[in-house]
Amino acid sequence: MTAPSERAVGAGRPPQRGALPETARRDIGRAIRLHTDGQLEAAVDAYRAILERYPEAGACWSNLGVALRKLGRRDEALAVLREGVRACPEFVDLNYNLGNALSDAGDAQAALECYRAAFAREPGHLPAAIACGAALLGLGRFEEAIDHYRAALDRHPDNASLYHALGRALWKLRQVRAAAAAYRRAIALGPAPPVYRINLHHALSALGEYAEDERQLRAAAAQDRRSPAVLAALGQSLIDQGRLAAGLECCDAALAADPDHLDARLGRARANLLAGRYAAAWPDFMWRRRHPTWRAMGVEGRDWEGQDLAGQSILLYGEQGLGDVIQFARFAPLLVERGAEVSLYCPPRLVRLLQRLPDVRQVVPGDRPCPPTDWICSLLDVPAVLGTDLDSIPATCPYLPAGKRPQPLLPPARGFRIAIVWGGNPAHARDSERSCRLADFAPLIELPGTEFVSFQVGPRARELRAGWRGLVGAAGKELTAFEATADALMEVDLVITVDTALAHLAGALGRPVWTLLAFAPDWRWLLERTDTPWYPTMRLFRQPQPNDWAGAFRAVRAELAARLAQPHN
């Protein structure tokens, strides 16, 4: 009997030290037949009877542990497998199955040590190789997992499971192209279960390779036309391509099969939000709380669902990116108008900036204890509770006032000053799709009468060293503080940025900002529009085709040249 998470040994495999009497081998064979026929209780009794006479029978220790796990008697299984390892330390499957039992018990490190012991004694032991890598992934040791899987592939070069697992490890490190290549290899080795193509979908979506993504998912759908997971993934792929009606149809079909399917719910929410159908979207959007990555910053309390706030305190908390917090902080004053005493609980980097919001009682950094409050609500849930639609978005800008500094942060301008940002958060799942390169700005930088200043932070700021000094200035390291960045933005004439927190900051300050969007934009930017109801001073420039930053920058250059040609630009 063999299963992905456990391994019982057949009678034909030499399972123990030395030779057992023929009668013992026959008894072991009968016990294994009971086991494989599903008569687990009888098999347990048979294995125990054999071990009373032959404690050196490693196969019986191992199979007894597997049978007990199958019966749900996990504590007994763990004890038996530990005893078996002590009695027969050289028996490989005992180490492997003990690792599985330890994994059940939540001891990932001890499980890893067992898998490694099995793999070391028998390098060709494929289940141990796969389990060892999975344990490393579970412990967050992604680089070790990648090295391990590649070593295992040296011995098993045509194993699809190992390539799929390698893809998962590469994805964890945001090595998206390498992950896609590993998934493709796993699928090519076939036969590929649908999950291989679903995981490839995540990588291809992040890379903007939507045509291949759709082909792969339709192949998965041909294998299982009723799979909610496949239908939801196909729906997301179609939504990426702007085919909202077809995407909604797939998500609805997934939900007909499984009304609680999370990805289908979130896909339907995304399609309706992109279409501007906020009333239809908000109920599904709330399902994001069930996603494993959802986090509420440790906030606990009574969820506000529209109750009267007069004389009540409410804590609004961030849950996603910094840009989301800046965008949705606009709703705090609306709750103050309802008579609430409003506090914000946010990432520490935003505290000083958000302290500028009028009438907010306090802004508490998220690394401090949550203050007592009558109600709590995620910032992203406030518009749903208020029933916000496109026409009722609070769009008065600026809603974040600029600071007052005695001296400018930037030197005197030498022309029409433009702040630029080309990269977002590298940890974002779709960063490779949303971010461009500094080199993509070259057609703009050559325009006369302009001065470009980089507000880029993080690793991508190093791109300035590659021949751009003298052409693009740097705003300075001190602008990593959001309140200083906000004040420096008051000293520029225009902001041109990819979809990142700086776009939201410039919009919240009421500054002229041109935001560069990937072909498949985030839901808040809707589709096709060049404006946004969220920020009146923002213009949107979209990729005309997937990964076509050149096309987006051609539109920006034409618009910028026309603006510079005006007498008072």
XYZ file of C-alpha atoms in Angstrom:
569
model
C 0.000 0.000 0.000
C 1.458 3.322 -1.061
C -0.008 6.801 -0.632
C 1.456 10.282 -1.000
C 1.622 10.848 2.763
C 2.472 7.383 3.984
C 4.232 4.241 2.896
C 3.484 0.681 3.914
C 5.912 -2.041 2.864
C 4.992 -5.088 0.804
C 6.047 -8.565 1.806
C 8.402 -8.862 -1.150
C 10.666 -6.037 0.073
C 13.521 -7.115 2.407
C 12.240 -5.256 5.448
C 14.382 -6.220 8.417
C 17.818 -7.209 9.607
C 18.779 -10.787 9.073
C 16.512 -13.539 7.842
C 13.149 -14.209 9.456
C 11.690 -17.711 9.539
C 9.426 -18.585 6.650
C 6.444 -18.735 9.008
C 7.130 -15.151 10.094
C 7.318 -14.016 6.481
C 3.972 -15.673 5.759
C 2.446 -13.962 8.819
C 3.768 -10.600 7.628
C 2.301 -11.257 4.175
C -1.127 -12.003 5.679
C -0.973 -8.842 7.835
C -0.116 -6.743 4.791
C -3.023 -8.237 2.835
C -5.381 -7.270 5.669
C -3.867 -3.792 5.581
C -4.204 -3.337 1.827
C -7.772 -4.735 1.922
C -8.697 -1.989 4.377
C -9.131 -4.258 7.397
C -7.003 -1.944 9.494
C -8.017 -3.074 12.989
C -7.266 -6.680 12.101
C -3.976 -5.603 10.505
C -2.990 -3.713 13.673
C -3.612 -6.831 15.780
C -1.627 -8.967 13.316
C 1.356 -6.585 13.275
C 1.424 -6.430 17.082
C 1.340 -10.245 17.347
C 4.298 -10.528 14.953
C 6.315 -7.870 16.814
C 5.877 -9.692 20.121
C 7.829 -12.597 18.585
C 10.038 -10.701 16.112
C 10.822 -7.152 17.341
C 13.471 -6.914 14.603
C 10.757 -6.956 11.894
C 11.118 -3.362 10.733
C 8.321 -3.665 8.171
C 5.838 -4.473 10.922
C 6.823 -1.439 13.016
C 6.508 0.778 9.963
C 3.216 -0.659 8.722
C 1.725 -0.654 12.216
C 2.445 3.054 12.480
C 0.895 3.681 9.066
C -2.240 1.717 9.984
C -2.641 3.570 13.287
C -2.317 6.928 11.493
C -4.958 5.806 9.025
C -7.259 4.961 11.945
C -6.706 8.421 13.417
C -4.811 7.057 16.424
C -1.937 9.463 15.886
C -0.424 9.437 19.375
C -0.195 5.652 19.243
C 1.290 5.821 15.759
C 3.965 8.271 16.910
C 4.903 6.077 19.879
C 5.060 2.932 17.742
C 7.195 4.539 15.047
C 9.623 5.946 17.607
C 9.960 2.524 19.175
C 10.459 1.007 15.745
C 13.259 3.444 14.868
C 15.012 2.536 18.103
C 14.649 -1.180 17.320
C 15.533 -0.940 13.610
C 17.353 2.368 13.011
C 18.575 1.286 9.571
C 15.065 0.663 8.222
C 14.427 3.565 5.850
C 10.617 3.559 5.756
C 10.475 3.806 9.542
C 12.287 7.151 9.415
C 10.024 8.313 6.606
C 6.794 7.322 8.325
C 7.991 8.710 11.653
C 8.554 11.996 9.830
C 4.926 11.905 8.672
C 3.713 11.256 12.222
C 5.848 14.106 13.576
C 4.465 16.365 10.872
C 0.960 15.421 12.073
C 2.019 16.464 15.568
C 3.231 19.849 14.309
C 6.930 19.202 14.890
C 8.204 20.237 11.467
C 11.873 20.362 12.446
C 11.885 16.838 13.883
C 9.977 15.610 10.833
C 12.607 17.161 8.582
C 15.381 15.349 10.452
C 13.587 12.024 9.929
C 13.078 12.655 6.221
C 16.725 13.593 5.882
C 17.758 10.406 7.682
C 15.654 8.334 5.276
C 16.968 10.227 2.262
C 20.572 9.897 3.452
C 20.260 6.107 3.891
C 18.461 5.661 0.570
C 19.078 8.606 -1.797
C 16.684 7.063 -4.291
C 13.793 7.115 -1.785
C 11.473 9.409 -3.744
C 8.713 9.895 -1.107
C 11.372 10.964 1.418
C 12.885 13.351 -1.121
C 9.504 14.988 -1.765
C 8.590 15.110 1.947
C 11.958 16.578 2.906
C 11.484 19.446 0.472
C 7.915 19.990 1.664
C 9.163 20.208 5.250
C 11.736 22.825 4.248
C 8.989 24.796 2.514
C 6.814 24.586 5.614
C 9.680 25.919 7.725
C 10.161 28.852 5.352
C 13.610 27.640 4.288
C 12.923 28.200 0.627
C 16.479 28.400 -0.680
C 17.333 25.105 1.036
C 14.208 23.573 -0.469
C 15.268 24.678 -3.948
C 18.756 23.184 -3.484
C 17.222 19.977 -2.138
C 14.776 19.563 -5.022
C 17.492 20.204 -7.589
C 19.697 17.567 -5.954
C 16.785 15.120 -5.954
C 16.174 15.862 -9.635
C 19.734 14.817 -10.376
C 18.640 11.324 -9.307
C 15.078 11.536 -10.634
C 15.379 13.776 -13.716
C 12.001 12.803 -15.132
C 9.901 13.099 -11.994
C 7.015 15.520 -12.446
C 6.247 15.776 -8.712
C 9.748 17.056 -7.987
C 9.544 19.675 -10.739
C 6.169 20.823 -9.438
C 7.550 21.053 -5.904
C 10.585 22.974 -7.205
C 8.188 25.403 -8.866
C 6.393 25.979 -5.572
C 9.683 26.740 -3.806
C 10.796 29.135 -6.552
C 7.406 30.872 -6.396
C 7.850 31.431 -2.665
C 11.022 33.405 -3.431
C 9.236 35.319 -6.203
C 11.481 33.746 -8.833
C 8.457 33.788 -11.071
C 10.005 32.928 -14.431
C 11.976 30.042 -12.958
C 8.835 28.801 -11.193
C 6.901 28.890 -14.467
C 9.668 26.923 -16.190
C 9.571 24.248 -13.465
C 5.783 23.962 -13.676
C 5.952 23.693 -17.468
C 8.479 20.862 -17.164
C 6.249 19.049 -14.648
C 3.297 19.331 -17.040
C 5.353 18.183 -20.021
C 6.400 15.033 -18.168
C 2.697 14.235 -17.659
C 0.162 13.115 -16.889
C -0.350 16.447 -15.122
C -3.040 16.753 -12.442
C -5.007 20.021 -12.612
C -3.124 21.533 -9.659
C 0.030 21.709 -11.800
C -1.706 23.967 -14.292
C -3.404 25.984 -11.537
C -0.028 26.759 -9.975
C 1.400 27.573 -13.396
C -1.577 29.933 -13.777
C -0.404 31.992 -10.807
C 3.052 32.384 -12.349
C 1.815 33.122 -15.872
C -0.682 35.650 -14.528
C 2.094 37.439 -12.644
C 4.172 37.464 -15.836
C 1.307 38.792 -17.943
C 1.393 35.717 -20.207
C -2.368 35.430 -20.403
C -2.744 33.578 -23.692
C -0.669 30.616 -22.515
C -2.390 30.801 -19.142
C -5.798 30.392 -20.743
C -4.580 27.498 -22.930
C -3.185 25.644 -19.932
C -6.319 26.133 -17.873
C -8.574 25.005 -20.688
C -6.455 21.850 -20.859
C -7.051 21.379 -17.130
C -10.783 21.966 -17.633
C -10.806 19.269 -20.307
C -9.528 16.864 -17.639
C -12.143 17.893 -15.081
C -14.896 20.172 -16.364
C -16.573 20.437 -12.961
C -13.538 21.297 -10.844
C -14.291 24.524 -8.934
C -10.548 25.209 -8.589
C -9.985 24.980 -12.345
C -13.090 27.038 -13.150
C -12.085 29.737 -10.659
C -8.546 29.909 -12.057
C -9.881 30.113 -15.622
C -12.228 32.868 -14.497
C -9.313 34.843 -13.080
C -7.358 34.351 -16.296
C -10.222 35.707 -18.371
C -10.636 38.647 -15.991
C -6.912 39.377 -16.410
C -7.614 39.726 -20.119
C -10.483 42.142 -19.505
C -13.096 39.552 -20.532
C -15.222 40.207 -17.475
C -18.447 38.540 -18.598
C -16.679 35.274 -19.484
C -14.678 35.425 -16.249
C -17.834 35.930 -14.204
C -19.459 32.989 -15.952
C -16.565 30.726 -14.895
C -16.632 32.001 -11.312
C -20.395 31.495 -11.132
C -19.983 27.935 -12.420
C -17.333 27.269 -9.763
C -19.638 28.627 -7.062
C -22.526 26.504 -8.323
C -20.341 23.476 -7.604
C -18.921 24.862 -4.355
C -20.612 27.971 -2.899
C -17.731 28.445 -0.453
C -14.929 28.356 -3.015
C -12.719 31.264 -1.975
C -10.908 31.946 -5.259
C -14.207 31.967 -7.138
C -15.695 34.425 -4.650
C -12.680 36.712 -4.914
C -12.637 36.398 -8.689
C -16.269 37.444 -8.871
C -15.563 40.360 -6.530
C -12.651 41.473 -8.695
C -14.674 41.340 -11.907
C -17.515 43.371 -10.428
C -15.133 45.905 -8.897
C -13.321 46.343 -12.213
C -16.694 46.896 -13.844
C -17.629 49.501 -11.231
C -20.471 47.364 -9.864
C -19.517 47.991 -6.258
C -22.847 46.979 -4.695
C -22.584 43.540 -6.289
C -18.888 43.262 -5.417
C -18.720 44.125 -1.717
C -20.308 40.919 -0.316
C -17.822 38.753 -2.227
C -14.964 41.140 -1.406
C -15.529 40.412 2.295
C -14.509 36.804 1.639
C -10.870 37.903 1.445
C -10.898 37.552 5.235
C -10.888 33.777 4.741
C -7.721 33.835 2.660
C -4.648 32.336 4.402
C -2.685 35.546 3.768
C -5.326 37.815 5.281
C -4.169 39.547 8.411
C -5.929 41.965 10.710
C -2.782 43.248 12.491
C -3.797 41.343 15.609
C -6.874 43.522 16.117
C -9.669 41.998 18.170
C -13.065 43.402 19.021
C -16.632 43.820 17.775
C -16.849 44.245 14.007
C -18.681 47.388 12.986
C -21.404 46.540 10.472
C -23.188 49.877 10.279
C -24.381 50.356 13.865
C -24.944 53.896 15.175
C -21.543 55.398 16.046
C -22.705 58.498 17.906
C -20.655 58.719 21.094
C -18.872 55.450 20.248
C -15.202 54.751 19.581
C -14.049 52.853 16.505
C -10.622 51.583 15.511
C -9.915 51.440 11.783
C -7.025 49.156 10.882
C -4.934 48.480 7.814
C -4.604 44.980 6.449
C -2.875 45.107 3.077
C -0.329 47.381 1.401
C 0.725 50.870 2.397
C -1.079 52.310 -0.618
C -4.333 50.698 0.489
C -4.068 52.352 3.890
C -3.443 55.773 2.311
C -6.319 55.322 -0.143
C -8.912 54.226 2.399
C -7.856 56.588 5.197
C -10.164 59.088 3.457
C -13.118 57.325 5.103
C -12.025 58.190 8.660
C -13.445 61.749 8.589
C -16.804 60.386 7.364
C -17.113 58.336 10.541
C -16.140 61.359 12.619
C -19.099 63.153 10.993
C -21.309 60.318 12.284
C -20.289 61.169 15.828
C -17.590 58.525 16.239
C -14.299 58.891 18.027
C -11.992 57.466 15.352
C -8.553 55.947 15.846
C -6.294 54.449 13.195
C -4.116 51.379 13.668
C -1.584 51.243 10.873
C 1.946 50.227 9.836
C 4.518 52.238 11.825
C 5.915 53.849 8.656
C 2.611 55.662 8.071
C 1.948 56.973 11.577
C 3.401 60.488 11.203
C 1.782 60.932 7.802
C -1.685 59.863 8.963
C -1.457 62.021 12.071
C -2.141 64.855 9.650
C -5.683 63.610 9.059
C -8.141 66.077 10.616
C -10.265 65.066 13.618
C -8.759 61.587 14.058
C -8.309 60.962 17.762
C -5.077 58.957 17.556
C -2.915 57.044 15.107
C -1.383 53.966 16.717
C 1.525 52.037 15.175
C 0.716 48.415 14.494
C 3.680 47.181 16.527
C 2.067 48.469 19.726
C -0.881 47.006 21.653
C -4.267 47.685 20.186
C -6.057 50.414 22.222
C -9.484 49.679 23.762
C -12.403 50.549 21.515
C -16.141 49.973 21.125
C -15.882 48.845 17.513
C -13.289 47.728 14.985
C -13.366 47.783 11.195
C -10.841 47.179 8.444
C -10.263 50.310 6.387
C -11.059 48.256 3.286
C -14.450 47.258 4.710
C -15.658 50.795 5.464
C -16.856 51.504 1.900
C -18.804 48.238 1.880
C -20.494 49.059 5.198
C -21.323 52.564 3.955
C -22.646 51.209 0.648
C -20.141 53.214 -1.364
C -20.532 53.206 -5.144
C -18.718 55.049 -7.932
C -20.831 58.155 -7.407
C -20.399 58.332 -3.630
C -16.629 57.826 -3.294
C -15.356 60.629 -1.036
C -13.066 62.182 -3.641
C -12.308 65.584 -2.168
C -8.554 65.999 -2.471
C -6.307 66.787 -0.794
C -7.568 64.862 2.198
C -4.020 64.625 3.530
C -2.642 68.109 4.132
C 0.980 68.944 3.390
C 3.360 69.639 6.245
C 4.973 72.978 6.971
C 8.756 72.968 6.688
C 11.036 75.982 7.165
C 13.293 74.891 4.281
C 12.636 73.034 0.997
C 13.683 69.411 0.822
C 14.778 69.597 -2.816
C 17.250 72.033 -4.460
C 15.880 74.767 -6.749
C 14.255 73.371 -9.881
C 16.084 73.614 -13.229
C 12.996 72.979 -15.341
C 9.591 71.337 -15.246
C 10.282 68.998 -12.334
C 8.931 65.461 -12.549
C 9.147 62.879 -9.755
C 9.393 59.310 -11.034
C 9.049 55.828 -9.538
C 9.479 52.679 -11.641
C 9.253 49.855 -9.098
C 6.812 48.792 -6.411
C 7.113 46.356 -3.538
C 9.306 43.425 -4.702
C 7.352 41.109 -2.371
C 4.053 41.832 -4.138
C 2.730 38.739 -5.917
C 2.368 40.672 -9.185
C 5.399 42.913 -8.879
C 6.988 41.602 -12.075
C 3.834 42.684 -13.913
C 3.282 46.063 -12.192
C 6.851 47.387 -12.155
C 8.860 48.656 -15.101
C 12.513 49.776 -15.445
C 14.135 53.164 -15.202
C 15.238 52.657 -18.815
C 11.568 52.723 -19.855
C 11.533 56.431 -18.922
C 14.226 57.250 -21.515
C 11.760 58.668 -24.111
C 10.571 61.160 -21.484
C 13.955 62.136 -20.120
C 15.101 63.358 -23.524
C 12.344 65.988 -23.667
C 13.823 69.508 -23.290
C 12.848 71.751 -20.400
C 12.383 68.896 -17.934
C 14.088 67.848 -14.720
C 13.558 64.311 -13.472
C 13.960 63.361 -9.827
C 13.871 59.776 -8.619
C 11.684 59.048 -5.628
C 12.445 55.346 -6.013
C 13.337 53.458 -2.827
C 14.488 49.912 -2.193
C 16.695 47.667 -4.327
C 15.511 49.140 -7.637
C 17.013 52.517 -6.749
C 20.340 50.948 -7.752
C 19.281 51.324 -11.390
C 20.294 54.974 -11.103
C 23.947 53.882 -11.129
C 23.716 52.408 -14.611
C 24.465 55.559 -16.596
C 21.556 57.658 -15.395
C 23.360 59.976 -12.992
C 23.266 63.498 -14.317
C 20.093 62.711 -16.231
C 17.952 61.751 -13.227
C 18.462 63.254 -9.790
C 17.837 61.427 -6.512
C 15.474 62.920 -3.973
C 17.564 61.639 -1.083
C 17.603 58.800 1.400
C 15.681 60.848 3.951
C 12.562 60.515 1.783
C 12.070 56.933 2.913
C 9.885 58.570 5.601
C 6.407 59.001 4.147
C 5.782 62.392 5.751
C 9.011 63.746 4.226
C 8.114 62.231 0.862
C 4.726 63.936 1.063
C 6.375 67.305 1.663
C 8.877 66.780 -1.151
C 6.018 66.001 -3.542
C 4.780 69.540 -2.962
C 7.998 70.723 -4.635
C 7.494 68.905 -7.943
C 5.288 69.809 -10.902
C 4.226 66.276 -11.827
C 4.534 62.703 -10.542
C 4.857 59.781 -12.970
C 4.819 56.419 -11.207
C 3.841 52.802 -11.511
C 1.039 51.484 -9.316
C 2.636 51.821 -5.902
C 2.133 53.665 -2.618
C 3.567 56.896 -4.059
C 0.695 57.086 -6.552
C -1.794 57.019 -3.679
C 0.225 59.507 -1.675
C 0.390 61.984 -4.557
C -3.340 61.575 -5.194
C -4.198 62.042 -1.515
C -2.150 65.278 -1.526
C -3.995 66.518 -4.601
C -0.792 66.579 -6.672
C -0.834 66.018 -10.456
C 0.051 62.346 -10.862
C 0.207 60.061 -13.881
C -0.053 56.415 -12.933
C 1.297 53.681 -15.196
C -0.841 50.543 -15.138
C -0.212 46.977 -16.232
C -2.588 45.492 -18.816
C -4.440 43.676 -16.003
C -4.868 46.448 -13.434
C -5.791 46.316 -9.793
C -9.544 46.495 -9.239
C -9.598 50.104 -8.049
C -8.485 51.458 -11.437
C -11.473 50.011 -13.326
C -11.002 49.296 -17.052
C -10.264 51.536 -20.043
C -10.703 54.842 -18.233
C -7.964 57.474 -18.209
C -9.313 59.027 -15.012
C -10.240 57.587 -11.623
C -13.057 58.526 -9.258
C -10.670 57.990 -6.351
C -8.238 60.813 -7.195
C -9.375 63.826 -9.285
C -5.788 64.912 -10.049
C -4.683 61.512 -11.358
C -4.365 60.392 -14.970
C -4.092 56.707 -15.877
C -1.831 55.370 -18.629
C -2.434 51.713 -19.389
C -0.422 49.091 -21.222
C -2.243 48.609 -24.551
C -1.101 44.962 -24.618
C 0.280 42.641 -21.915
C 3.824 43.617 -20.899
C 3.786 46.558 -23.339
C 5.382 49.308 -21.308
C 6.691 50.881 -24.519
C 3.123 51.480 -25.656
C 2.178 53.058 -22.320
C 5.230 55.332 -22.395
C 4.474 56.456 -25.956
C 1.149 57.772 -24.686
C 2.847 59.436 -21.712
C 5.468 61.066 -23.930
C 2.854 62.493 -26.287
C 0.846 63.895 -23.382
C 3.929 65.302 -21.657
C 5.206 66.945 -24.863
C 1.813 68.603 -25.358
C 1.836 69.841 -21.774
C 5.355 71.232 -22.053
C 4.335 73.080 -25.203
C 1.720 75.050 -23.299
C 2.788 78.598 -22.386
C 2.342 78.075 -18.633
C 3.066 74.418 -17.990
